[in-house]
Short mmCIF file of C-alpha atoms in Angstrom, two decimals:
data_model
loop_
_atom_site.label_atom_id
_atom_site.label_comp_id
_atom_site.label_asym_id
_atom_site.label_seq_id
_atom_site.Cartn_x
_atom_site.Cartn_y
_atom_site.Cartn_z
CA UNK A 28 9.18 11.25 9.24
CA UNK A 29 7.94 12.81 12.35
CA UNK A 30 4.12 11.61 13.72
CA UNK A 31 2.82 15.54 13.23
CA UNK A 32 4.02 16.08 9.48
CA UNK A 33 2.64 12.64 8.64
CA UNK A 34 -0.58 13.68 10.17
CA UNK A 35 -0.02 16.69 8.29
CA UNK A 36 -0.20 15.07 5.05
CA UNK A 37 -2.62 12.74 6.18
CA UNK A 38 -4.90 15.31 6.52
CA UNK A 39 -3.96 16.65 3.21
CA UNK A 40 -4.35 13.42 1.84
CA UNK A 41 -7.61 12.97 3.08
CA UNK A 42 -9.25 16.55 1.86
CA UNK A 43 -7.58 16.40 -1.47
CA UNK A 44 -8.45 13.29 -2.25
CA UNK A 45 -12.16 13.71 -0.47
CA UNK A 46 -12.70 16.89 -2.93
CA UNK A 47 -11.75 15.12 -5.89
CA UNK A 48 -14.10 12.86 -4.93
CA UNK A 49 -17.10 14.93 -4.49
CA UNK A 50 -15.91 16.49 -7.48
CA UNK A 51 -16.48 13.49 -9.81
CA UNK A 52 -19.53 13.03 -8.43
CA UNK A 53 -19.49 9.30 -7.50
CA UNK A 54 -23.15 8.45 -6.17
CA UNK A 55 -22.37 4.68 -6.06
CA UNK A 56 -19.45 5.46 -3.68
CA UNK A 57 -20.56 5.75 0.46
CA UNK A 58 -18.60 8.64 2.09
CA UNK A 59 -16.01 6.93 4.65
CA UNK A 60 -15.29 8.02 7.67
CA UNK A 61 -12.20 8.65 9.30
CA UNK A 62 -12.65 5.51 11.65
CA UNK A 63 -13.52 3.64 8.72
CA UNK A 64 -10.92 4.94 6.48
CA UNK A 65 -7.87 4.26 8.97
CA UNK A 66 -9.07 0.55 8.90
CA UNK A 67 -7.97 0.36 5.57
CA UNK A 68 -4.78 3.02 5.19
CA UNK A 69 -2.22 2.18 7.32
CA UNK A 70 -1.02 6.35 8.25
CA UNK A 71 1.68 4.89 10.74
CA UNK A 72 3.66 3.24 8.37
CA UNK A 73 6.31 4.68 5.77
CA UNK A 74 8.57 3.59 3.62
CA UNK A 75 11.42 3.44 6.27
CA UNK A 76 8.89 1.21 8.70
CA UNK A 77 8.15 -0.69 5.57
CA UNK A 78 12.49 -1.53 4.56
CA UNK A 79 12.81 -2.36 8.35
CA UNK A 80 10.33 -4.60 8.21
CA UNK A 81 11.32 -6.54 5.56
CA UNK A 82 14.93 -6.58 6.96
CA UNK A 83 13.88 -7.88 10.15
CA UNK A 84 12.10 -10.49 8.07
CA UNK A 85 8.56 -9.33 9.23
CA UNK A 86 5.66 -9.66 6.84
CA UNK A 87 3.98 -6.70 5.66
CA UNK A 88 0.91 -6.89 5.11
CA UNK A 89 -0.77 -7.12 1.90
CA UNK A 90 -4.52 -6.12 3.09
CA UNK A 91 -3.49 -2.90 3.92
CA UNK A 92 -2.88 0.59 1.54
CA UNK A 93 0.09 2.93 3.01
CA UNK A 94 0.07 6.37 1.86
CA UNK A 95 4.07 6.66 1.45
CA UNK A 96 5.83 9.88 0.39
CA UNK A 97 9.46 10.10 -1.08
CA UNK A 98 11.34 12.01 -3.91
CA UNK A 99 11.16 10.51 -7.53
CA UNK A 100 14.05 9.36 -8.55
CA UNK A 101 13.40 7.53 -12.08
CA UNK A 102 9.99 7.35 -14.57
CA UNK A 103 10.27 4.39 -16.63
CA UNK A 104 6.77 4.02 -18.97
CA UNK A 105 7.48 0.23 -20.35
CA UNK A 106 3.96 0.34 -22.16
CA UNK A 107 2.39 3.42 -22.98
CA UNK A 108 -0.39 1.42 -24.83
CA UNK A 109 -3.83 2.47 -22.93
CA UNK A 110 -5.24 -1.31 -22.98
CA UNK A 111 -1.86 -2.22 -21.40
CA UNK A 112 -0.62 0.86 -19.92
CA UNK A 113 2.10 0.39 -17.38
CA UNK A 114 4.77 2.58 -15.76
CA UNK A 115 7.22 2.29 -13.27
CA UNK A 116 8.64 4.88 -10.76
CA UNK A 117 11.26 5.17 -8.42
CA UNK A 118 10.57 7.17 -5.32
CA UNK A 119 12.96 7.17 -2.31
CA UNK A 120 13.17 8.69 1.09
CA UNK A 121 16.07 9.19 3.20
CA UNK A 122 17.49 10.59 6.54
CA UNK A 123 20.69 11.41 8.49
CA UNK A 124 21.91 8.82 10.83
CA UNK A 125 25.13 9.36 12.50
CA UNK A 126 26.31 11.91 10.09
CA UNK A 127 25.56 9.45 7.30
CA UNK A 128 22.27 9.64 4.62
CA UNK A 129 20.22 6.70 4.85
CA UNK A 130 18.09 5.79 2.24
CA UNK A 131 14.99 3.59 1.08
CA UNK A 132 14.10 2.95 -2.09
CA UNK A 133 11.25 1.91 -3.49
CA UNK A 134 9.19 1.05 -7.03
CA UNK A 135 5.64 2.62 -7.81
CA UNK A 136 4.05 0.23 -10.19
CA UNK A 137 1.71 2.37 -12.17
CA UNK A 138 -0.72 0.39 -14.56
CA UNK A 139 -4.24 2.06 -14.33
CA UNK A 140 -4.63 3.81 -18.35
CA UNK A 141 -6.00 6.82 -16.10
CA UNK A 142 -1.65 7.47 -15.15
CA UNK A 143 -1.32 7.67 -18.84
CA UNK A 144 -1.20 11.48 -19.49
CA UNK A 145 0.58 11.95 -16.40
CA UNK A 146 3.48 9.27 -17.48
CA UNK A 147 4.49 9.91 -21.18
CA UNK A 148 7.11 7.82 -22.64
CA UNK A 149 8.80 11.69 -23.67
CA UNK A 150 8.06 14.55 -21.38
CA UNK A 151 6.59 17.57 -23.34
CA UNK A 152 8.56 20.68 -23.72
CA UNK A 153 6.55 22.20 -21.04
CA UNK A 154 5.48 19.57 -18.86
CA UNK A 155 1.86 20.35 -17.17
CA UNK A 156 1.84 20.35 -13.07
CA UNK A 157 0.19 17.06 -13.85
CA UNK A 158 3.11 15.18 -15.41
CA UNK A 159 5.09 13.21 -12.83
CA UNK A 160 8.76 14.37 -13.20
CA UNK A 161 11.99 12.65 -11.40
CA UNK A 162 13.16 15.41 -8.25
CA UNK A 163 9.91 15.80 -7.38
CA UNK A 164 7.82 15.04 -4.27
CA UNK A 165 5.24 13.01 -4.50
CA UNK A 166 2.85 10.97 -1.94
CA UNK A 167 0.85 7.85 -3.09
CA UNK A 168 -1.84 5.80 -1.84
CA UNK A 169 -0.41 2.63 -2.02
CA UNK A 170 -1.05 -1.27 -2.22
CA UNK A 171 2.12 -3.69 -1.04
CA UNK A 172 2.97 -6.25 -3.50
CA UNK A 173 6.28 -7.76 -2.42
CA UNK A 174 9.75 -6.95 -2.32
CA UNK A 175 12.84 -7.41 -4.27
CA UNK A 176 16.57 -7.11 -3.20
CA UNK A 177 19.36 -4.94 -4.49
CA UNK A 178 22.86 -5.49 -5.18
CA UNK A 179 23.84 -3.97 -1.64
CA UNK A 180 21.74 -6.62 -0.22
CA UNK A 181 19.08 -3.76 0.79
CA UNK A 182 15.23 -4.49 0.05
CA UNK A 183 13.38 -3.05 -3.10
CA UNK A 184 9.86 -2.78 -1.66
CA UNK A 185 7.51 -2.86 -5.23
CA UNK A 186 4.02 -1.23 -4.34
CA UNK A 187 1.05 -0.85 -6.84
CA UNK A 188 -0.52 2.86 -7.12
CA UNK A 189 -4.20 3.63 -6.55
CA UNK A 190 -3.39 7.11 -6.41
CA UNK A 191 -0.61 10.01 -6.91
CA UNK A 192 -0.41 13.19 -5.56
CA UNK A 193 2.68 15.80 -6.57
CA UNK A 194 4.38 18.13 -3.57
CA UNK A 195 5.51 20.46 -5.62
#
């Protein structure tokens, strides 16, 4: 992805996510500024950065969120139980190399009880704008956790969720 339309959604990120904020009206919370907010969210990074970095056995590191975008591809909801709530989705992100579609995949672990409504085990008959459906766009704030490996040899980069914003 291009440096402007990540900075694009960035930005977009950052309001979004800064209304909601002042919206829930968290006193104990400081306001962050953008200095002090791009000390802790890694914007240059994607999910392609991310699967060349493992492949070129760099670490990635683990202090660090990445806000990541990609299309869902799978919603998996292996405990819908709100003391253990826990869902996993698949997002990828591709391009054209060479006449040829490259693409990184990835797993959003979801296990906050607040994902809940937006993960049900069976999707309503009329799924709300909330509900997080596969061929969607999405962008996440996420944390690293480690990586596993696919048949193809490829790296399955597995990244916890703080938060989830739908494209659509």
């Amino acid at each position: 992805m291009n440096s402007l339309i990540r900075r694009i959604l960035a930005v977009s990120f950052i309001v979004f996510f800064g209304f909601a904020s002042i919206a829930a009206q968290e006193p104990e919370l400081p306001p962050l500024t953008v200095d002090e907010l791009l000390q802790v969210v890694d914007l240059n990074i994607g999910l392609k950065d991310i699967h060349q970095a493992i492949l070129s056995g760099e670490d990635v590191p683990i202090d660090r969120y990445y806000l990541i975008t990609g299309t869902v591809t799978a919603v998996t909801t292996t405990d819908p139980d709100p003391l253990f709530f826990r869902s996993e989705v698949d997002l990828m992100t591709a391009e054209w190399v060479d006449g040829e579609i490259r693409s990184y995949p990835a797993v959003l672990i979801f296990d906050d009880p607040s994902f809940a409504p937006r993960l049900p085990v069976r999707l309503p008959r009329d799924p709300g704008p909330e509900v997080i459906l596969p061929n969607t766009l999405g962008m996440a704030l996420v944390e690293y956790y480690g990586y596993d490996v696919l048949g193809d040899g490829r790296p399955l980069p597995i990244f916890y969720v703080w938060l989830y914003k739908s494209l659509e």
